[in-house]
mmCIF file of N, CA, C and O in Angstrom:
data_model
loop_
_atom_site.group_PDB
_atom_site.id
_atom_site.type_symbol
_atom_site.label_atom_id
_atom_site.label_comp_id
_atom_site.label_asym_id
_atom_site.label_seq_id
_atom_site.Cartn_x
_atom_site.Cartn_y
_atom_site.Cartn_z
ATOM 1 N N MET A 594 80.932 115.581 2.824
ATOM 2 C CA MET A 594 79.690 114.774 2.537
ATOM 3 C C MET A 594 79.948 113.385 2.732
ATOM 4 O O MET A 594 80.951 112.767 2.254
ATOM 5 N N PRO A 595 79.187 112.698 3.604
ATOM 6 C CA PRO A 595 79.372 111.263 3.856
ATOM 7 C C PRO A 595 79.127 110.396 2.698
ATOM 8 O O PRO A 595 78.304 110.718 1.777
ATOM 9 N N ASP A 596 79.898 109.301 2.625
ATOM 10 C CA ASP A 596 79.639 108.279 1.672
ATOM 11 C C ASP A 596 78.335 107.502 1.876
ATOM 12 O O ASP A 596 77.863 107.536 3.073
ATOM 13 N N ALA A 597 77.755 106.834 0.897
ATOM 14 C CA ALA A 597 76.606 106.056 1.078
ATOM 15 C C ALA A 597 76.661 104.990 2.193
ATOM 16 O O ALA A 597 75.780 104.824 3.005
ATOM 17 N N TRP A 598 77.877 104.311 2.290
ATOM 18 C CA TRP A 598 77.996 103.326 3.314
ATOM 19 C C TRP A 598 78.065 103.920 4.691
ATOM 20 O O TRP A 598 77.570 103.269 5.695
ATOM 21 N N GLN A 599 78.571 105.117 4.845
ATOM 22 C CA GLN A 599 78.525 105.805 6.150
ATOM 23 C C GLN A 599 77.103 106.218 6.594
ATOM 24 O O GLN A 599 76.701 106.013 7.706
ATOM 25 N N ILE A 600 76.320 106.727 5.671
ATOM 26 C CA ILE A 600 74.911 107.013 5.904
ATOM 27 C C ILE A 600 74.162 105.788 6.312
ATOM 28 O O ILE A 600 73.372 105.741 7.219
ATOM 29 N N GLU A 601 74.421 104.684 5.559
ATOM 30 C CA GLU A 601 73.771 103.324 5.848
ATOM 31 C C GLU A 601 74.114 102.859 7.240
ATOM 32 O O GLU A 601 73.244 102.466 8.005
ATOM 33 N N ALA A 602 75.359 102.922 7.643
ATOM 34 C CA ALA A 602 75.829 102.513 8.945
ATOM 35 C C ALA A 602 75.138 103.388 9.951
ATOM 36 O O ALA A 602 74.610 102.776 11.017
ATOM 37 N N LEU A 603 75.036 104.638 9.838
ATOM 38 C CA LEU A 603 74.476 105.533 10.828
ATOM 39 C C LEU A 603 72.964 105.288 10.927
ATOM 40 O O LEU A 603 72.295 105.412 11.934
ATOM 41 N N THR A 604 72.318 105.005 9.798
ATOM 42 C CA THR A 604 70.904 104.678 9.784
ATOM 43 C C THR A 604 70.637 103.428 10.569
ATOM 44 O O THR A 604 69.712 103.432 11.356
ATOM 45 N N HIS A 605 71.477 102.403 10.376
ATOM 46 C CA HIS A 605 71.267 101.131 11.135
ATOM 47 C C HIS A 605 71.458 101.309 12.596
ATOM 48 O O HIS A 605 70.861 100.660 13.432
ATOM 49 N N LEU A 606 72.327 102.296 12.981
ATOM 50 C CA LEU A 606 72.601 102.577 14.469
ATOM 51 C C LEU A 606 71.327 103.042 15.138
ATOM 52 O O LEU A 606 71.251 102.881 16.380
ATOM 53 N N GLU A 607 70.372 103.491 14.433
ATOM 54 C CA GLU A 607 69.096 103.950 15.102
ATOM 55 C C GLU A 607 68.312 102.725 15.700
ATOM 56 O O GLU A 607 67.531 102.881 16.559
ATOM 57 N N SER A 608 68.616 101.453 15.255
ATOM 58 C CA SER A 608 67.854 100.314 15.665
ATOM 59 C C SER A 608 68.740 99.097 16.054
ATOM 60 O O SER A 608 68.187 98.167 16.586
ATOM 61 N N THR A 609 70.042 99.178 15.795
ATOM 62 C CA THR A 609 70.819 97.997 16.129
ATOM 63 C C THR A 609 72.282 98.402 16.272
ATOM 64 O O THR A 609 72.654 99.578 16.073
ATOM 65 N N ASP A 610 73.158 97.451 16.602
ATOM 66 C CA ASP A 610 74.594 97.648 16.668
ATOM 67 C C ASP A 610 75.112 97.543 15.223
ATOM 68 O O ASP A 610 74.527 96.894 14.336
ATOM 69 N N VAL A 611 76.305 98.155 15.008
ATOM 70 C CA VAL A 611 76.863 98.151 13.602
ATOM 71 C C VAL A 611 78.344 97.873 13.802
ATOM 72 O O VAL A 611 79.042 98.398 14.682
ATOM 73 N N ILE A 612 78.844 97.016 12.948
ATOM 74 C CA ILE A 612 80.291 96.821 12.783
ATOM 75 C C ILE A 612 80.653 97.323 11.395
ATOM 76 O O ILE A 612 80.078 96.987 10.407
ATOM 77 N N VAL A 613 81.649 98.249 11.423
ATOM 78 C CA VAL A 613 82.111 98.851 10.181
ATOM 79 C C VAL A 613 83.494 98.230 9.875
ATOM 80 O O VAL A 613 84.425 98.273 10.567
ATOM 81 N N SER A 614 83.608 97.590 8.663
ATOM 82 C CA SER A 614 84.846 97.006 8.219
ATOM 83 C C SER A 614 85.153 97.468 6.793
ATOM 84 O O SER A 614 84.605 96.926 5.874
ATOM 85 N N VAL A 615 85.987 98.471 6.698
ATOM 86 C CA VAL A 615 86.387 99.004 5.366
ATOM 87 C C VAL A 615 87.892 99.241 5.457
ATOM 88 O O VAL A 615 88.455 99.311 6.543
ATOM 89 N N PRO A 616 88.514 99.464 4.281
ATOM 90 C CA PRO A 616 89.949 99.700 4.323
ATOM 91 C C PRO A 616 90.352 100.957 5.087
ATOM 92 O O PRO A 616 89.604 101.859 5.198
ATOM 93 N N THR A 617 91.611 100.942 5.543
ATOM 94 C CA THR A 617 92.190 102.021 6.240
ATOM 95 C C THR A 617 92.032 103.326 5.349
ATOM 96 O O THR A 617 92.261 103.266 4.158
ATOM 97 N N GLY A 618 91.679 104.346 5.933
ATOM 98 C CA GLY A 618 91.532 105.698 5.346
ATOM 99 C C GLY A 618 90.215 105.886 4.603
ATOM 100 O O GLY A 618 89.974 106.904 3.907
ATOM 101 N N SER A 619 89.227 104.947 4.807
ATOM 102 C CA SER A 619 88.008 105.051 4.057
ATOM 103 C C SER A 619 86.926 105.886 4.813
ATOM 104 O O SER A 619 85.923 106.223 4.256
ATOM 105 N N GLY A 620 87.148 106.147 6.126
ATOM 106 C CA GLY A 620 86.215 106.999 6.915
ATOM 107 C C GLY A 620 85.485 106.359 8.030
ATOM 108 O O GLY A 620 84.429 106.798 8.401
ATOM 109 N N LYS A 621 86.137 105.325 8.668
ATOM 110 C CA LYS A 621 85.455 104.660 9.791
ATOM 111 C C LYS A 621 85.307 105.654 10.904
ATOM 112 O O LYS A 621 84.315 105.626 11.646
ATOM 113 N N THR A 622 86.279 106.508 11.132
ATOM 114 C CA THR A 622 86.267 107.385 12.262
ATOM 115 C C THR A 622 85.064 108.302 12.208
ATOM 116 O O THR A 622 84.494 108.707 13.239
ATOM 117 N N TYR A 623 84.674 108.756 11.047
ATOM 118 C CA TYR A 623 83.449 109.563 10.831
ATOM 119 C C TYR A 623 82.244 108.899 11.472
ATOM 120 O O TYR A 623 81.464 109.474 12.220
ATOM 121 N N VAL A 624 82.086 107.587 11.205
ATOM 122 C CA VAL A 624 81.002 106.825 11.753
ATOM 123 C C VAL A 624 81.115 106.691 13.248
ATOM 124 O O VAL A 624 80.179 106.893 14.013
ATOM 125 N N ALA A 625 82.363 106.426 13.688
ATOM 126 C CA ALA A 625 82.607 106.304 15.157
ATOM 127 C C ALA A 625 82.265 107.621 15.865
ATOM 128 O O ALA A 625 81.691 107.571 16.980
ATOM 129 N N ILE A 626 82.681 108.728 15.335
ATOM 130 C CA ILE A 626 82.424 110.010 16.015
ATOM 131 C C ILE A 626 80.978 110.331 15.994
ATOM 132 O O ILE A 626 80.420 110.771 17.132
ATOM 133 N N GLU A 627 80.223 110.104 14.963
ATOM 134 C CA GLU A 627 78.861 110.264 14.959
ATOM 135 C C GLU A 627 78.055 109.362 15.904
ATOM 136 O O GLU A 627 77.138 109.763 16.610
ATOM 137 N N ALA A 628 78.456 108.161 15.905
ATOM 138 C CA ALA A 628 77.883 107.205 16.827
ATOM 139 C C ALA A 628 78.117 107.524 18.276
ATOM 140 O O ALA A 628 77.267 107.444 19.125
ATOM 141 N N ALA A 629 79.351 107.990 18.562
ATOM 142 C CA ALA A 629 79.661 108.392 19.925
ATOM 143 C C ALA A 629 78.868 109.598 20.356
ATOM 144 O O ALA A 629 78.323 109.734 21.457
ATOM 145 N N ARG A 630 78.747 110.543 19.382
ATOM 146 C CA ARG A 630 77.928 111.786 19.755
ATOM 147 C C ARG A 630 76.508 111.407 20.045
ATOM 148 O O ARG A 630 75.964 111.857 21.034
ATOM 149 N N ARG A 631 75.905 110.530 19.178
ATOM 150 C CA ARG A 631 74.598 110.132 19.462
ATOM 151 C C ARG A 631 74.405 109.427 20.775
ATOM 152 O O ARG A 631 73.443 109.619 21.555
ATOM 153 N N ALA A 632 75.313 108.494 21.096
ATOM 154 C CA ALA A 632 75.330 107.813 22.377
ATOM 155 C C ALA A 632 75.403 108.661 23.571
ATOM 156 O O ALA A 632 74.703 108.526 24.551
ATOM 157 N N ILE A 633 76.311 109.618 23.484
ATOM 158 C CA ILE A 633 76.585 110.496 24.634
ATOM 159 C C ILE A 633 75.334 111.388 24.829
ATOM 160 O O ILE A 633 74.911 111.565 25.956
ATOM 161 N N GLU A 634 74.756 111.803 23.771
ATOM 162 C CA GLU A 634 73.520 112.616 23.891
ATOM 163 C C GLU A 634 72.411 111.796 24.461
ATOM 164 O O GLU A 634 71.533 112.400 25.148
ATOM 165 N N ALA A 635 72.329 110.527 24.312
ATOM 166 C CA ALA A 635 71.370 109.621 24.804
ATOM 167 C C ALA A 635 71.757 109.061 26.205
ATOM 168 O O ALA A 635 71.107 108.142 26.711
ATOM 169 N N ASP A 636 72.823 109.614 26.790
ATOM 170 C CA ASP A 636 73.348 109.178 28.075
ATOM 171 C C ASP A 636 73.670 107.703 28.087
ATOM 172 O O ASP A 636 73.431 107.004 29.036
ATOM 173 N N ARG A 637 74.352 107.284 27.022
ATOM 174 C CA ARG A 637 74.820 105.860 26.877
ATOM 175 C C ARG A 637 76.352 105.882 26.918
ATOM 176 O O ARG A 637 77.003 106.925 26.736
ATOM 177 N N SER A 638 76.965 104.736 27.093
ATOM 178 C CA SER A 638 78.397 104.545 27.181
ATOM 179 C C SER A 638 78.883 104.084 25.769
ATOM 180 O O SER A 638 78.167 103.395 25.080
ATOM 181 N N VAL A 639 80.136 104.454 25.547
ATOM 182 C CA VAL A 639 80.782 104.062 24.213
ATOM 183 C C VAL A 639 82.178 103.513 24.557
ATOM 184 O O VAL A 639 82.892 104.088 25.356
ATOM 185 N N ILE A 640 82.529 102.389 23.879
ATOM 186 C CA ILE A 640 83.896 101.866 23.888
ATOM 187 C C ILE A 640 84.428 101.920 22.490
ATOM 188 O O ILE A 640 83.842 101.311 21.641
ATOM 189 N N TYR A 641 85.534 102.616 22.380
ATOM 190 C CA TYR A 641 86.184 102.673 21.053
ATOM 191 C C TYR A 641 87.543 101.911 21.239
ATOM 192 O O TYR A 641 88.353 102.284 22.117
ATOM 193 N N THR A 642 87.696 100.876 20.415
ATOM 194 C CA THR A 642 88.901 100.027 20.564
ATOM 195 C C THR A 642 89.860 100.231 19.399
ATOM 196 O O THR A 642 89.440 100.570 18.280
ATOM 197 N N SER A 643 91.177 99.946 19.762
ATOM 198 C CA SER A 643 92.240 100.016 18.786
ATOM 199 C C SER A 643 93.182 98.946 19.137
ATOM 200 O O SER A 643 93.459 98.640 20.304
ATOM 201 N N PRO A 644 93.807 98.277 18.121
ATOM 202 C CA PRO A 644 94.782 97.302 18.490
ATOM 203 C C PRO A 644 96.131 97.738 18.981
ATOM 204 O O PRO A 644 96.904 96.959 19.488
ATOM 205 N N LEU A 645 96.379 99.005 18.810
ATOM 206 C CA LEU A 645 97.701 99.631 19.242
ATOM 207 C C LEU A 645 97.540 100.703 20.217
ATOM 208 O O LEU A 645 96.682 101.600 20.102
ATOM 209 N N LYS A 646 98.472 100.771 21.199
ATOM 210 C CA LYS A 646 98.422 101.787 22.166
ATOM 211 C C LYS A 646 98.638 103.138 21.584
ATOM 212 O O LYS A 646 97.933 104.163 21.902
ATOM 213 N N ALA A 647 99.492 103.260 20.600
ATOM 214 C CA ALA A 647 99.807 104.542 19.911
ATOM 215 C C ALA A 647 98.484 105.072 19.240
ATOM 216 O O ALA A 647 98.178 106.291 19.356
ATOM 217 N N LEU A 648 97.748 104.194 18.555
ATOM 218 C CA LEU A 648 96.501 104.694 17.945
ATOM 219 C C LEU A 648 95.497 105.006 19.031
ATOM 220 O O LEU A 648 94.702 105.971 18.843
ATOM 221 N N SER A 649 95.422 104.276 20.028
ATOM 222 C CA SER A 649 94.527 104.628 21.138
ATOM 223 C C SER A 649 94.858 105.933 21.704
ATOM 224 O O SER A 649 93.902 106.800 21.935
ATOM 225 N N ASN A 650 96.054 106.269 21.873
ATOM 226 C CA ASN A 650 96.449 107.600 22.409
ATOM 227 C C ASN A 650 96.119 108.700 21.357
ATOM 228 O O ASN A 650 95.604 109.782 21.815
ATOM 229 N N THR A 651 96.270 108.397 20.099
ATOM 230 C CA THR A 651 95.861 109.428 19.120
ATOM 231 C C THR A 651 94.374 109.616 19.128
ATOM 232 O O THR A 651 93.881 110.769 19.051
ATOM 233 N N LYS A 652 93.554 108.592 19.165
ATOM 234 C CA LYS A 652 92.139 108.744 19.203
ATOM 235 C C LYS A 652 91.718 109.400 20.486
ATOM 236 O O LYS A 652 90.758 110.181 20.463
ATOM 237 N N PHE A 653 92.340 109.120 21.578
ATOM 238 C CA PHE A 653 92.049 109.837 22.843
ATOM 239 C C PHE A 653 92.210 111.346 22.668
ATOM 240 O O PHE A 653 91.306 112.104 23.081
ATOM 241 N N THR A 654 93.272 111.760 22.114
ATOM 242 C CA THR A 654 93.524 113.145 21.845
ATOM 243 C C THR A 654 92.454 113.764 20.968
ATOM 244 O O THR A 654 91.900 114.811 21.267
ATOM 245 N N GLU A 655 92.230 113.102 19.857
ATOM 246 C CA GLU A 655 91.229 113.518 18.904
ATOM 247 C C GLU A 655 89.774 113.607 19.506
ATOM 248 O O GLU A 655 89.099 114.681 19.333
ATOM 249 N N PHE A 656 89.410 112.580 20.210
ATOM 250 C CA PHE A 656 88.079 112.576 20.726
ATOM 251 C C PHE A 656 87.884 113.585 21.923
ATOM 252 O O PHE A 656 86.884 114.108 22.117
ATOM 253 N N THR A 657 88.969 113.745 22.719
ATOM 254 C CA THR A 657 88.952 114.732 23.764
ATOM 255 C C THR A 657 88.704 116.162 23.205
ATOM 256 O O THR A 657 88.015 116.986 23.790
ATOM 257 N N LYS A 658 89.359 116.470 22.047
ATOM 258 C CA LYS A 658 89.104 117.810 21.415
ATOM 259 C C LYS A 658 87.667 117.919 20.929
ATOM 260 O O LYS A 658 87.136 119.030 21.043
ATOM 261 N N LEU A 659 87.100 116.861 20.476
ATOM 262 C CA LEU A 659 85.720 116.903 19.988
ATOM 263 C C LEU A 659 84.665 116.905 21.075
ATOM 264 O O LEU A 659 83.691 117.633 21.020
ATOM 265 N N PHE A 660 84.905 116.119 22.130
ATOM 266 C CA PHE A 660 83.862 115.900 23.145
ATOM 267 C C PHE A 660 84.122 116.488 24.491
ATOM 268 O O PHE A 660 83.233 116.577 25.336
ATOM 269 N N GLY A 661 85.345 116.870 24.730
ATOM 270 C CA GLY A 661 85.755 117.439 26.012
ATOM 271 C C GLY A 661 86.397 116.406 26.961
ATOM 272 O O GLY A 661 86.042 115.220 26.900
ATOM 273 N N SER A 662 87.325 116.852 27.755
ATOM 274 C CA SER A 662 88.103 116.007 28.671
ATOM 275 C C SER A 662 87.219 115.203 29.678
ATOM 276 O O SER A 662 87.611 114.200 30.128
ATOM 277 N N ASP A 663 86.114 115.852 30.026
ATOM 278 C CA ASP A 663 85.211 115.236 31.044
ATOM 279 C C ASP A 663 84.465 114.039 30.433
ATOM 280 O O ASP A 663 83.955 113.211 31.170
ATOM 281 N N ARG A 664 84.392 113.931 29.105
ATOM 282 C CA ARG A 664 83.527 112.916 28.456
ATOM 283 C C ARG A 664 84.353 111.767 27.874
ATOM 284 O O ARG A 664 83.844 110.798 27.326
ATOM 285 N N VAL A 665 85.749 111.899 27.880
ATOM 286 C CA VAL A 665 86.542 110.906 27.244
ATOM 287 C C VAL A 665 87.583 110.363 28.227
ATOM 288 O O VAL A 665 88.218 111.144 29.007
ATOM 289 N N GLY A 666 87.710 109.049 28.225
ATOM 290 C CA GLY A 666 88.774 108.390 29.044
ATOM 291 C C GLY A 666 89.571 107.369 28.214
ATOM 292 O O GLY A 666 89.212 107.134 27.060
ATOM 293 N N ILE A 667 90.641 106.871 28.811
ATOM 294 C CA ILE A 667 91.481 105.965 28.048
ATOM 295 C C ILE A 667 91.985 104.898 29.039
ATOM 296 O O ILE A 667 92.310 105.147 30.124
ATOM 297 N N LEU A 668 92.041 103.619 28.505
ATOM 298 C CA LEU A 668 92.545 102.501 29.221
ATOM 299 C C LEU A 668 93.457 101.697 28.200
ATOM 300 O O LEU A 668 92.936 101.216 27.280
ATOM 301 N N THR A 669 94.698 101.727 28.608
ATOM 302 C CA THR A 669 95.692 100.875 27.857
ATOM 303 C C THR A 669 96.445 100.161 28.919
ATOM 304 O O THR A 669 96.313 100.270 30.097
ATOM 305 N N GLY A 670 97.488 99.372 28.434
ATOM 306 C CA GLY A 670 98.332 98.638 29.421
ATOM 307 C C GLY A 670 99.052 99.485 30.330
ATOM 308 O O GLY A 670 99.400 99.094 31.544
ATOM 309 N N ASP A 671 99.379 100.761 29.964
ATOM 310 C CA ASP A 671 100.146 101.589 30.782
ATOM 311 C C ASP A 671 99.545 102.992 31.095
ATOM 312 O O ASP A 671 100.140 103.915 31.634
ATOM 313 N N ARG A 672 98.226 103.100 30.753
ATOM 314 C CA ARG A 672 97.589 104.429 30.941
ATOM 315 C C ARG A 672 96.152 104.231 31.363
ATOM 316 O O ARG A 672 95.440 103.342 30.766
ATOM 317 N N ARG A 673 95.698 104.967 32.380
ATOM 318 C CA ARG A 673 94.334 104.937 32.861
ATOM 319 C C ARG A 673 93.962 106.317 33.275
ATOM 320 O O ARG A 673 94.265 106.748 34.334
ATOM 321 N N ASP A 674 93.229 106.968 32.350
ATOM 322 C CA ASP A 674 92.751 108.350 32.630
ATOM 323 C C ASP A 674 91.230 108.397 32.436
ATOM 324 O O ASP A 674 90.695 107.952 31.460
ATOM 325 N N ASN A 675 90.576 108.928 33.464
ATOM 326 C CA ASN A 675 89.104 109.194 33.443
ATOM 327 C C ASN A 675 88.355 107.896 33.025
ATOM 328 O O ASN A 675 87.585 107.965 32.078
ATOM 329 N N PRO A 676 88.529 106.787 33.813
ATOM 330 C CA PRO A 676 87.915 105.513 33.415
ATOM 331 C C PRO A 676 86.394 105.489 33.612
ATOM 332 O O PRO A 676 85.741 104.566 33.104
ATOM 333 N N GLN A 677 85.804 106.486 34.180
ATOM 334 C CA GLN A 677 84.367 106.543 34.379
ATOM 335 C C GLN A 677 83.719 107.429 33.260
ATOM 336 O O GLN A 677 82.480 107.621 33.291
ATOM 337 N N ALA A 678 84.422 107.905 32.278
ATOM 338 C CA ALA A 678 83.903 108.711 31.169
ATOM 339 C C ALA A 678 82.879 107.915 30.357
ATOM 340 O O ALA A 678 83.081 106.663 30.188
ATOM 341 N N PRO A 679 81.930 108.574 29.764
ATOM 342 C CA PRO A 679 80.982 107.854 28.905
ATOM 343 C C PRO A 679 81.628 107.362 27.626
ATOM 344 O O PRO A 679 81.124 106.408 26.995
ATOM 345 N N LEU A 680 82.695 107.899 27.212
ATOM 346 C CA LEU A 680 83.414 107.455 25.979
ATOM 347 C C LEU A 680 84.842 107.015 26.405
ATOM 348 O O LEU A 680 85.671 107.802 26.842
ATOM 349 N N LEU A 681 85.033 105.683 26.346
ATOM 350 C CA LEU A 681 86.342 105.082 26.709
ATOM 351 C C LEU A 681 87.096 104.615 25.522
ATOM 352 O O LEU A 681 86.535 103.848 24.714
ATOM 353 N N ILE A 682 88.302 105.061 25.369
ATOM 354 C CA ILE A 682 89.210 104.557 24.305
ATOM 355 C C ILE A 682 90.049 103.441 24.983
ATOM 356 O O ILE A 682 90.582 103.674 26.078
ATOM 357 N N MET A 683 90.191 102.316 24.358
ATOM 358 C CA MET A 683 91.020 101.267 24.962
ATOM 359 C C MET A 683 91.594 100.378 23.840
ATOM 360 O O MET A 683 90.995 100.300 22.741
ATOM 361 N N THR A 684 92.613 99.640 24.219
ATOM 362 C CA THR A 684 93.162 98.663 23.308
ATOM 363 C C THR A 684 92.278 97.457 23.295
ATOM 364 O O THR A 684 91.437 97.194 24.194
ATOM 365 N N THR A 685 92.261 96.731 22.225
ATOM 366 C CA THR A 685 91.409 95.508 22.096
ATOM 367 C C THR A 685 91.783 94.561 23.210
ATOM 368 O O THR A 685 90.903 93.760 23.710
ATOM 369 N N GLU A 686 93.017 94.525 23.592
ATOM 370 C CA GLU A 686 93.478 93.595 24.642
ATOM 371 C C GLU A 686 92.785 93.902 25.993
ATOM 372 O O GLU A 686 92.344 93.038 26.668
ATOM 373 N N ILE A 687 92.716 95.171 26.348
ATOM 374 C CA ILE A 687 92.049 95.588 27.573
ATOM 375 C C ILE A 687 90.593 95.190 27.481
ATOM 376 O O ILE A 687 89.971 94.686 28.460
ATOM 377 N N LEU A 688 89.919 95.487 26.364
ATOM 378 C CA LEU A 688 88.489 95.068 26.220
ATOM 379 C C LEU A 688 88.342 93.527 26.421
ATOM 380 O O LEU A 688 87.450 93.147 27.080
ATOM 381 N N ARG A 689 89.153 92.840 25.755
ATOM 382 C CA ARG A 689 89.084 91.429 25.815
ATOM 383 C C ARG A 689 89.214 90.927 27.239
ATOM 384 O O ARG A 689 88.569 89.989 27.649
ATOM 385 N N ASN A 690 90.091 91.583 28.010
ATOM 386 C CA ASN A 690 90.326 91.208 29.390
ATOM 387 C C ASN A 690 89.270 91.593 30.389
ATOM 388 O O ASN A 690 89.219 91.149 31.489
ATOM 389 N N LEU A 691 88.428 92.527 29.865
ATOM 390 C CA LEU A 691 87.227 92.871 30.735
ATOM 391 C C LEU A 691 86.251 91.802 30.736
ATOM 392 O O LEU A 691 85.390 91.748 31.398
#
């Protein structure tokens, strides 16, 4: 069962962008997964950023299992897989350099 702040964030996504800032382990990934699902269904692109390559790799694996390898790509300093995918996982450094 989602927390109230997760429901609120997802409700706001229907009309605007959302930034989720809560402590580690609070459930940010739930919001990210649901937001990505909605965006992919609407034929939109998603960028999921992480400050660490190791976390980016972990999220790439997790999201690939959820959405399929054809829908998820990754861009880090040393890895570039499926860069045309609708859901791209990347380090914040790569996003900043785009």
